[in-house]
XYZ file of C-alpha atoms in Angstrom:
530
model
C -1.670 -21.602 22.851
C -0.733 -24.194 20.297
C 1.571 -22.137 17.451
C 2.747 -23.654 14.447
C 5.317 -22.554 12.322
C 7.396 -22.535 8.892
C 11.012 -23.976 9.880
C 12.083 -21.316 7.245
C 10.511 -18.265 9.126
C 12.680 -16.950 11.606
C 11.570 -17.160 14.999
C 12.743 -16.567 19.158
C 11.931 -16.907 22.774
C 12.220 -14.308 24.924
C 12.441 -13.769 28.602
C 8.628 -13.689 29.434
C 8.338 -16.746 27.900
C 6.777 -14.652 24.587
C 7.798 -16.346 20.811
C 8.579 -13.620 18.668
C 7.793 -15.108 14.774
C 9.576 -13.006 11.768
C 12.064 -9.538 11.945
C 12.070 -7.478 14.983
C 15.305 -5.907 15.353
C 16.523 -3.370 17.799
C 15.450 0.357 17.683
C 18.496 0.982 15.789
C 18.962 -1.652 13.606
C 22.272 -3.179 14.940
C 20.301 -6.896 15.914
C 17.476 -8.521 17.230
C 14.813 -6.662 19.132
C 12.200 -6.700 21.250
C 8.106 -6.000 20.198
C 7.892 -3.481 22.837
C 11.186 -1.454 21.662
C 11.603 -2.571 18.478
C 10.208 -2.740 15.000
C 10.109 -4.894 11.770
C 8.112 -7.284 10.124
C 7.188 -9.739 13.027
C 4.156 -11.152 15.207
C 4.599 -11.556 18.617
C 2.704 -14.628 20.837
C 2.116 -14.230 24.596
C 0.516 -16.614 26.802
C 0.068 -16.749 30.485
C -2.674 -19.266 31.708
C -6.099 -19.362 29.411
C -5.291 -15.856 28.328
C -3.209 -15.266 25.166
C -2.471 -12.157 23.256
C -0.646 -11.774 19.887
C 1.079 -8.673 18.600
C 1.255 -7.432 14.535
C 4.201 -4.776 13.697
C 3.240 -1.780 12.902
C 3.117 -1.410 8.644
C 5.164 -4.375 8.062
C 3.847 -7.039 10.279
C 3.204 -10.740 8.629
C -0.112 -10.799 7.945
C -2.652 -12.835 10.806
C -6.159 -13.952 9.502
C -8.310 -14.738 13.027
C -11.982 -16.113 13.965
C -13.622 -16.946 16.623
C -14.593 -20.675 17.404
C -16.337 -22.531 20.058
C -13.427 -22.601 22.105
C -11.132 -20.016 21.666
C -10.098 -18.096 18.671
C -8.282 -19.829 15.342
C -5.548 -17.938 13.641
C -3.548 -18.335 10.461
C -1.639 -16.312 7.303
C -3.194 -18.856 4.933
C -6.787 -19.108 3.593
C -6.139 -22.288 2.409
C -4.985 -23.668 6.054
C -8.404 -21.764 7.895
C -10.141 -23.873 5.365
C -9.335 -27.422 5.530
C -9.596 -26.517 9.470
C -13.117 -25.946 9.204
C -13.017 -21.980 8.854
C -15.948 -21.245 6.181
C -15.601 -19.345 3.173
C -19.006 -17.589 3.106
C -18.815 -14.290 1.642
C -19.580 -10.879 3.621
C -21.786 -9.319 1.088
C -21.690 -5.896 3.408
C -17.665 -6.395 2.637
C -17.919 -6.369 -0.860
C -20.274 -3.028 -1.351
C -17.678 -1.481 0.896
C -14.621 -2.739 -1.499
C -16.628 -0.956 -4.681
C -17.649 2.599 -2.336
C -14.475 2.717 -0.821
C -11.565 1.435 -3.005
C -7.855 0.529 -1.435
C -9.508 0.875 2.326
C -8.240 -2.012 4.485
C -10.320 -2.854 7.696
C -10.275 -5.591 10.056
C -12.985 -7.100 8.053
C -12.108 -9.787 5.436
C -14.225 -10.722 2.527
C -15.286 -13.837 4.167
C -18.155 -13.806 7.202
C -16.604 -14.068 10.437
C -12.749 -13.445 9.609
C -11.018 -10.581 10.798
C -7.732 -9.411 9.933
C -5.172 -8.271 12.431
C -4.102 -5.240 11.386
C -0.358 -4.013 11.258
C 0.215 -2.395 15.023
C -2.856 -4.380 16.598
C -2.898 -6.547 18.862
C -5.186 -9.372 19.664
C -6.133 -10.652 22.990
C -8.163 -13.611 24.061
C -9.179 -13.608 27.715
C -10.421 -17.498 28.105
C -14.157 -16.537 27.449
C -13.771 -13.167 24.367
C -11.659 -11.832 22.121
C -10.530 -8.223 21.583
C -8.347 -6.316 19.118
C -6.490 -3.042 20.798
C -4.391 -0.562 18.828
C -0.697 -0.871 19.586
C 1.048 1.857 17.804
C -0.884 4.770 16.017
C 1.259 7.172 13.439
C -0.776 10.242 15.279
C 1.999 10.252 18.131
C 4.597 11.194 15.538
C 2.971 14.533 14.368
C 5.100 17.173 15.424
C 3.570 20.776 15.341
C 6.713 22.375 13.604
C 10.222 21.382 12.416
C 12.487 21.689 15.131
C 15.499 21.519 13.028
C 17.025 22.821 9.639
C 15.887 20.848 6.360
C 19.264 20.496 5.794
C 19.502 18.250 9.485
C 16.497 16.981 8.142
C 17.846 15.085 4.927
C 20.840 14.022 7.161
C 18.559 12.393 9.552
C 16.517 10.409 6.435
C 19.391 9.450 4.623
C 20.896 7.908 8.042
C 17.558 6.343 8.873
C 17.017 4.769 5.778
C 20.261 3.034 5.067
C 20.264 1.874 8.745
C 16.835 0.212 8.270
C 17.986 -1.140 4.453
C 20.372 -2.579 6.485
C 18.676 -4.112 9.089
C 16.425 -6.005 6.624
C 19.520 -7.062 4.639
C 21.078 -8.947 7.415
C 19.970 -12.957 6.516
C 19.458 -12.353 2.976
C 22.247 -13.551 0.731
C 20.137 -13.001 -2.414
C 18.732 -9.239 -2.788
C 16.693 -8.571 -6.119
C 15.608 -4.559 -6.015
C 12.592 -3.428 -8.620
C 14.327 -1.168 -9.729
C 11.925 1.007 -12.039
C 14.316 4.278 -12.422
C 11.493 6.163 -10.344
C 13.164 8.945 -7.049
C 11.636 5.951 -4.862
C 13.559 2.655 -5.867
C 16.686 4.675 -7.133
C 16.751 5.355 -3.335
C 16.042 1.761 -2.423
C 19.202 1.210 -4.578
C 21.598 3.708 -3.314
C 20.885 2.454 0.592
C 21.120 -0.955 -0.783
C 24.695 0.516 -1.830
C 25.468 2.208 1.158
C 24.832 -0.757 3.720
C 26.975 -2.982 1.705
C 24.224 -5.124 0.328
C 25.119 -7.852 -2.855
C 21.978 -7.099 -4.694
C 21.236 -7.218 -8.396
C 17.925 -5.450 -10.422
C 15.269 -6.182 -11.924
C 13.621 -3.331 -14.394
C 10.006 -3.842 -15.690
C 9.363 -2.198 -19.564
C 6.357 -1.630 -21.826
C 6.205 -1.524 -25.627
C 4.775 1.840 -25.246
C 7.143 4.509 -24.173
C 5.798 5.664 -21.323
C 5.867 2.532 -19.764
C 9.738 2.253 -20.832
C 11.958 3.495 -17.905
C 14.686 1.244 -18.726
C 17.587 4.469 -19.417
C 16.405 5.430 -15.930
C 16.990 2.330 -14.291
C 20.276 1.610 -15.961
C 21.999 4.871 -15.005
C 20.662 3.834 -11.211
C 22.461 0.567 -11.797
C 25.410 2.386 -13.624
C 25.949 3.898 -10.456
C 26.493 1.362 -8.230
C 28.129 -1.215 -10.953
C 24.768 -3.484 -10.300
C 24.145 -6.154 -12.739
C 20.426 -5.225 -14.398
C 17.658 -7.532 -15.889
C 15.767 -5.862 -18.098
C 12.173 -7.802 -18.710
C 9.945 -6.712 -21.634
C 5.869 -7.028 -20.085
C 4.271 -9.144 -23.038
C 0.984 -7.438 -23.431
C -0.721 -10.175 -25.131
C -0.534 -12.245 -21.512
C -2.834 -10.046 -19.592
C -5.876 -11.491 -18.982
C -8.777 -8.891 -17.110
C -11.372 -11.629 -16.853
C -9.708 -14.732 -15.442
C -9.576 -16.000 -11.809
C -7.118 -14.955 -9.825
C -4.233 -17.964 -9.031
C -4.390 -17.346 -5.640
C -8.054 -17.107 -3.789
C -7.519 -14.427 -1.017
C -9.887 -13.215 1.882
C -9.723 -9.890 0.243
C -9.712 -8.372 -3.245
C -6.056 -9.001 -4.430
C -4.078 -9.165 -7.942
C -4.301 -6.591 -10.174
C -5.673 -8.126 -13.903
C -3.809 -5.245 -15.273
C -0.220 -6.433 -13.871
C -0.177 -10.164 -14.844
C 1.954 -9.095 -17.992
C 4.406 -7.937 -15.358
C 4.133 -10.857 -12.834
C 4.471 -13.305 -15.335
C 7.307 -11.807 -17.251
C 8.603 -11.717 -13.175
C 7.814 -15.168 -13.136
C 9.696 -16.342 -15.991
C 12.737 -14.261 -15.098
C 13.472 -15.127 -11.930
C 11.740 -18.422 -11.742
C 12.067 -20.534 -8.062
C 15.149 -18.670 -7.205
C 14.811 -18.174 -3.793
C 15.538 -14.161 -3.558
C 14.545 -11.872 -1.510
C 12.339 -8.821 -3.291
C 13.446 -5.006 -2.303
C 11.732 -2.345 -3.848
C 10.743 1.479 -3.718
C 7.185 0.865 -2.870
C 5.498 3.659 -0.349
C 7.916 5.942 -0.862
C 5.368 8.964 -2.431
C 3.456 8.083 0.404
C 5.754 8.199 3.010
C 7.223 11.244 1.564
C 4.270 12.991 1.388
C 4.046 13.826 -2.127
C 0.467 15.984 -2.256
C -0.740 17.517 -5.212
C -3.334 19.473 -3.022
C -2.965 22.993 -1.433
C -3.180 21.365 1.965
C 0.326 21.924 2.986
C -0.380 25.559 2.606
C -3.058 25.206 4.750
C -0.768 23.659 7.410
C 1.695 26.415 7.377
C -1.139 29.082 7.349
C -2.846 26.909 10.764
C 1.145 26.835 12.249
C 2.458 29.858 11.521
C -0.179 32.569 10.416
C 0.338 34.888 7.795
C 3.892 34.885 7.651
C 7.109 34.930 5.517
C 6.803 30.366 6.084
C 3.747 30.304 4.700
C 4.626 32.902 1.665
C 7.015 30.401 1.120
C 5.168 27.106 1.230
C 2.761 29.161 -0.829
C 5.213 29.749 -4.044
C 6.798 26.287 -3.147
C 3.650 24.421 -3.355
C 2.481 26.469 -7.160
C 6.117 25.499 -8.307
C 5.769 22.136 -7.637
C 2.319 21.776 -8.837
C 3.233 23.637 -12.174
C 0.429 26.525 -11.427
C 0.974 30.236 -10.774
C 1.067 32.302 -7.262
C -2.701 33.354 -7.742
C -3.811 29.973 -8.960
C -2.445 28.227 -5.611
C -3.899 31.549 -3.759
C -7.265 30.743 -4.707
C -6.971 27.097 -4.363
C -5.846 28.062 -0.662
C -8.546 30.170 -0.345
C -11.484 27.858 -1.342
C -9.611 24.703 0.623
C -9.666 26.792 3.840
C -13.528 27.989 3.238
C -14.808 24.847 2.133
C -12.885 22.796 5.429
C -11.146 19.159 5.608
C -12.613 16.783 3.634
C -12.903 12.784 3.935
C -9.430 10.963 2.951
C -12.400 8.082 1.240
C -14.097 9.540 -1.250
C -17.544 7.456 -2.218
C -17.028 6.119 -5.111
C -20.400 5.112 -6.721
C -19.577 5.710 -10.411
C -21.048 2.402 -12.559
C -22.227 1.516 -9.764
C -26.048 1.976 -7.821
C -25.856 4.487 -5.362
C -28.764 3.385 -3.618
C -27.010 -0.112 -2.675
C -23.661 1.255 -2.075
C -22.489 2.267 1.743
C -22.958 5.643 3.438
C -20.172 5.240 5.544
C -16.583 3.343 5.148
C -15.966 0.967 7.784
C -13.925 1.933 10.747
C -10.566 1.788 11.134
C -8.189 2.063 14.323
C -6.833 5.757 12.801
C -9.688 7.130 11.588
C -9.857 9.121 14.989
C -7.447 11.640 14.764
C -6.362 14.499 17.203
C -8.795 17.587 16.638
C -5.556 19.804 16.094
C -4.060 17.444 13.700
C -3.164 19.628 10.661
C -5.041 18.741 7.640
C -1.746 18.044 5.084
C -0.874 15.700 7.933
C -4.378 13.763 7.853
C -3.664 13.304 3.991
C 0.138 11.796 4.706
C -1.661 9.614 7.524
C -4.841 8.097 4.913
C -1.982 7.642 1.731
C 0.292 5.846 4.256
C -2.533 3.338 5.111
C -3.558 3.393 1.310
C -0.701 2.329 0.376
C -0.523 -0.945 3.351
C -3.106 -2.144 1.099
C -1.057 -2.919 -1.954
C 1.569 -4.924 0.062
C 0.290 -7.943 -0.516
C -1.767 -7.852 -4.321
C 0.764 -8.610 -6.668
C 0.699 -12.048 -7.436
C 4.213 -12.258 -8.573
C 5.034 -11.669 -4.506
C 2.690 -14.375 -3.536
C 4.820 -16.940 -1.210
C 8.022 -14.688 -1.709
C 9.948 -12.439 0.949
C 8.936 -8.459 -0.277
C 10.734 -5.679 1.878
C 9.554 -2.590 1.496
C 12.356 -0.500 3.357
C 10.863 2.852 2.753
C 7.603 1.814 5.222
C 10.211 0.635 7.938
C 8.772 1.815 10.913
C 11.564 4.722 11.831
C 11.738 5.928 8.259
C 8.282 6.297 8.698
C 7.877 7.614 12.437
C 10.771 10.834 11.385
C 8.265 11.430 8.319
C 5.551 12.077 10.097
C 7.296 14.438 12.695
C 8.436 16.662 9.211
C 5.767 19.656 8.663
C 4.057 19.070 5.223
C 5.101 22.049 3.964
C 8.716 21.503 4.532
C 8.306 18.530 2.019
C 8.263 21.303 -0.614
C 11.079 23.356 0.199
C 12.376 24.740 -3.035
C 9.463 24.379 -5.097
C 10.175 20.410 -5.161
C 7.781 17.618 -3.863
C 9.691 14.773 -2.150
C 12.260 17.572 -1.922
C 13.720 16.337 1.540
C 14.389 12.761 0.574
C 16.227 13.790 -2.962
C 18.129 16.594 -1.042
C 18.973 13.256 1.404
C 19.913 10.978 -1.365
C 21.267 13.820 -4.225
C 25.279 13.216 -3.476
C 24.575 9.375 -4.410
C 22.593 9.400 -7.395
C 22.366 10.926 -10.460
C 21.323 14.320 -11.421
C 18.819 12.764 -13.930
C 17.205 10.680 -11.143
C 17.363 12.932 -8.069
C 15.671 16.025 -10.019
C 13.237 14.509 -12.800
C 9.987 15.370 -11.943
C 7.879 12.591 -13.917
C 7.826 8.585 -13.390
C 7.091 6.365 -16.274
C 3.066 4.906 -16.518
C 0.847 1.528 -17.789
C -1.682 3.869 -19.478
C -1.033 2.727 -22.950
C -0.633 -1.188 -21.934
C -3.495 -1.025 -19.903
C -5.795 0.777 -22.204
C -5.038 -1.649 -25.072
C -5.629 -4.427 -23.046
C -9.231 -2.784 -22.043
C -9.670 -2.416 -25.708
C -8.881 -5.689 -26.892
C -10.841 -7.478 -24.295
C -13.511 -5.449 -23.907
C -16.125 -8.036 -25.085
C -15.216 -10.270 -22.143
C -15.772 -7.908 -20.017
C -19.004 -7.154 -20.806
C -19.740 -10.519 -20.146
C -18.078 -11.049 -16.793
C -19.615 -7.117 -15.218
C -23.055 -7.503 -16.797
C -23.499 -11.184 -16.372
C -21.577 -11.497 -13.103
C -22.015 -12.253 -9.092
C -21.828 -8.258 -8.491
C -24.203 -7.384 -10.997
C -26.628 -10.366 -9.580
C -26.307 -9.113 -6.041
C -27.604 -5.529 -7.042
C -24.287 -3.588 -6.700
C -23.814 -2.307 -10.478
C -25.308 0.000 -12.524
C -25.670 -2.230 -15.504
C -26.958 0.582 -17.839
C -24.260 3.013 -17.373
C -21.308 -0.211 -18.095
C -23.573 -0.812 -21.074
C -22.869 2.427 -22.569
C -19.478 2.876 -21.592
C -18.411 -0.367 -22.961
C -20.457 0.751 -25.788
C -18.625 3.687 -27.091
C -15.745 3.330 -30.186
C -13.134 4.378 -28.080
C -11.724 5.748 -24.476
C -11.493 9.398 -25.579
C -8.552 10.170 -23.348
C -10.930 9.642 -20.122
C -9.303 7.310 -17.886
C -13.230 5.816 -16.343
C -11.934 2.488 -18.263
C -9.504 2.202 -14.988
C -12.839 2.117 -12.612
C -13.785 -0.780 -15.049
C -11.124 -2.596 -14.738
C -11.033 -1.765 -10.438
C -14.857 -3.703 -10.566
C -13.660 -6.802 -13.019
C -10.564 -7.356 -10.305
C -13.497 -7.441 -7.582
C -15.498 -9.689 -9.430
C -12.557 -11.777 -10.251
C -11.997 -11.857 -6.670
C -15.721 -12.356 -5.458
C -16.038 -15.662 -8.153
C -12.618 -17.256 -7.068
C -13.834 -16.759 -3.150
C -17.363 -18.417 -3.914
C -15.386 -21.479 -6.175
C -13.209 -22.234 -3.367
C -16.106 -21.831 -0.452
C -18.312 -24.597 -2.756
C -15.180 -26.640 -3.565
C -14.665 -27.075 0.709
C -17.983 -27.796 1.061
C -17.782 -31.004 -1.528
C -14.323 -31.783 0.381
C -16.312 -31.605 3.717
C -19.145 -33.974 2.371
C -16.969 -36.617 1.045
């Protein structure tokens, strides 16, 4: 095994000879770790002999492109570097139907023929002759069957966890930036931040429009602590739906609709070398469902008792919606059984040339007992591992995202959906964890601010181009769209308070993706001929 590395990336030998590459610190944060006790954001390289095996952490682990070659297997976290080693950029057409059926659902597979991704808790082996991915860590071990303490132990144990991992990730990094958007999520970022002793400033995103304008939020987060705050205004005239991406990636990546923020990111902080914290993951972690299926849960736990009366009226108060509303909800959830966490999505698109199935996954097989609340906290944890990486203003920077730290995560999962609820809140265990350090009008609001007005302007005002790149574009010329139905919707005076204009702009990002993939695949070819 021949491994080349950044002098700025932190790495170690350990005892077995193994090279440990990026964070793994000890099970409870205090130092450096190992892979088979530990956790972080690290890979891990074995080799003994012609046989070699690497490691990924589980849901924060560097990313690891690998392919196979003639004589043994050729891995990298760069595109660019697979490329000018002779990895080919072709494009896996089967890839791209799956990225339109089955949005935000990260595989192995890449985008480009032959490259596989090693997934966060995989590991890779390579036995001298064939090469195998195994599953390392799998978030269905954690799934306890009912809470075997008191919610109030329960917001002790989260608060603890989380500032102990916020500090374990601070450790090395002088310079702490937090996106801090005034959201429960990154106001909780901010108080661990606090709490471990970190010297971190903040960094709060507006709109024009006011629901996009969270800045009174973020500076009574920042208030609190006596943090200094940037405030950045997005400029909506700089977002551009129809141009390549900067940065050609094996999979679909930036969002067209965020380059207003990532430049206005860009032009703040500039080449400061910082590292980025943020509240990312944290309605996912903390199992924020809008479904009835945590009644459900507490109906398969604990029958028809007094607990799951409870999660009952809970769940209606949080959702906003009546005792007999959430009844019959219940009622026709049970009846109708669990459905698929991947819903096909074939609208503007033809049905007929999208995929039946979603390709498989390592956690797609869960226990048969595995309550069905619990299935929904287990697919929005690994939706959410695919939106790590798309922002281009993180390209090439250090992003933590403490609130996906492995334990954080791991005492999540043990915590019956249900309980998530108590007192008619959602989230209500991590503000009940956090309430004594934050403000009242953080810890209890019930809303978080939104891009609909910036993004539907910018649809509006650029729809024309968009016509051209969907209707005249590589997706429509491999047969996936349904060029009719984009026709007509582009057609129309206005958006009418749907929201379809967001599938839109979900295809354009693919095909913004799919045309920078196929420039860069020709442009290596010329570089290969000269």
């Amino acid at each position: 095994m021949h491994l080349y590395c950044s002098p700025d990336l932190p790495s170690r030998s350990l005892e077995d000879g193994s090279i440990v590459v990026g964070d793994c610190f000890a099970p409870c944060g205090s130092g450096p770790g190992r892979p088979d006790e530990g956790w972080g954001n690290y890979l891990a390289f074995g080799a003994s002999g012609r046989s070699a095996t690497i490691e990924r952490a589980p849901l924060t682990g560097l990313p690891l492109y690998w392919t196979r070659q003639d004589e043994g297997v050729l891995c990298s976290t760069s595109l660019e570097i697979l490329s000018e080693l002779g990895c080919g950029l072709a494009v896996d057409e089967a890839f791209v139907g799956n990225s339109l059926a089955y949005p935000n659902l990260r595989t192995e597979r890449t985008g480009v023929s032959g490259l596989n991704e090693l997934l966060s808790g995989s590991r890779l082996g390579w036995t001298g002759t064939s090469a195998t991915t195994t599953e390392a860590w799998s978030p269905w071990n954690y799934i306890a069957p009912q809470p075997a303490v008191s919610v109030d132990d329960l917001a002790r144990q989260l608060e603890a966890v989380i500032i102990d991992c916020t500090r374990a990730w601070c450790a090395g990094r002088p310079e702490i930036l937090l996106e801090l958007s005034g959201g429960l999520d990154s106001s909780i970022v901010a108080a661990a931040l606090d709490a471990a002793g970190a010297d971190f400033s903040a960094i709060n995103f507006a709109t024009a429009a006011a629901d996009g304008d969270e800045r009174g939020f973020a500076a009574a987060v920042s208030a609190q602590f006596g943090r200094e705050l940037l405030e950045v205004l997005n400029d909506e005239a700089t977002i551009d739906l129809v141009g390549m991406p900067n940065t050609v990636r094996p999979r679909p990546g930036a969002y067209g609709v965020l380059g207003g923020l990532d430049l206005a990111f860009e032009q703040a902080v500039g080449a400061r070398s910082v590292a980025i914290f943020g509240g990312i993951g944290g309605d996912n972690v903390f199992d924020f469902d809008t479904s009835v299926a945590p009644v459900i849960d507490a109906l398969q736990a604990c029958g028809v008792s007094g607990t799951s009366f409870a999660a009952l009226r809970n769940v209606a108060q949080a959702s906003e919606a009546t005792l007999w509303q959430a009844a019959r909800l219940s009622w026709r959830a049970w009846r109708d059984g669990p459905r698929s966490p991947w819903v096909r999505e074939t609208q503007f698109c033809r049905n007929e040339a999208m995929p039946e199935q979603p390709l498989p996954h390592p956690w797609d097989d869960a226990p048969e007992i595995t309550p069905r609340g619990k299935r929904k906290h287990v697919a929005a944890i690994r939706r959410i591992l695919d939106f790590l990486d798309r922002p281009e203003r993180w390209t090439g920077r250090d992003v933590i995202a403490p609130l996906l730290s492995q334990p954080v995560v791991e005492l999540c999962l043990s915590i019956p959906s249900w309980t998530w609820f108590t007192g008619g809140r959602d989230r209500a265990i991590a503000r009940q964890a956090f309430a004594r350090r934050l403000p009242a009008s953080i810890i209890w609001r019930k809303g978080k601010g939104r891009l609909e007005s910036a993004c539907s302007a910018a649809y509006l005002r650029q729809r024309p181009a968009l016509r051209g790149l969907l209707l005249d574009g590589r997706l429509a010329a491999l047969g996936f769209l349904n060029r009719a139905a984009i026709e007509a919707y582009l057609a129309r005076d206005g958006i009418s308070g749907d929201h379809d204009y967001f599938r839109l702009l979900e295809i354009a990002d693919i095909e913004r993706w799919l045309r920078s993939l196929e420039s860069a695949s020709r442009a290596a070819r010329m570089a290969a001929q000269r």
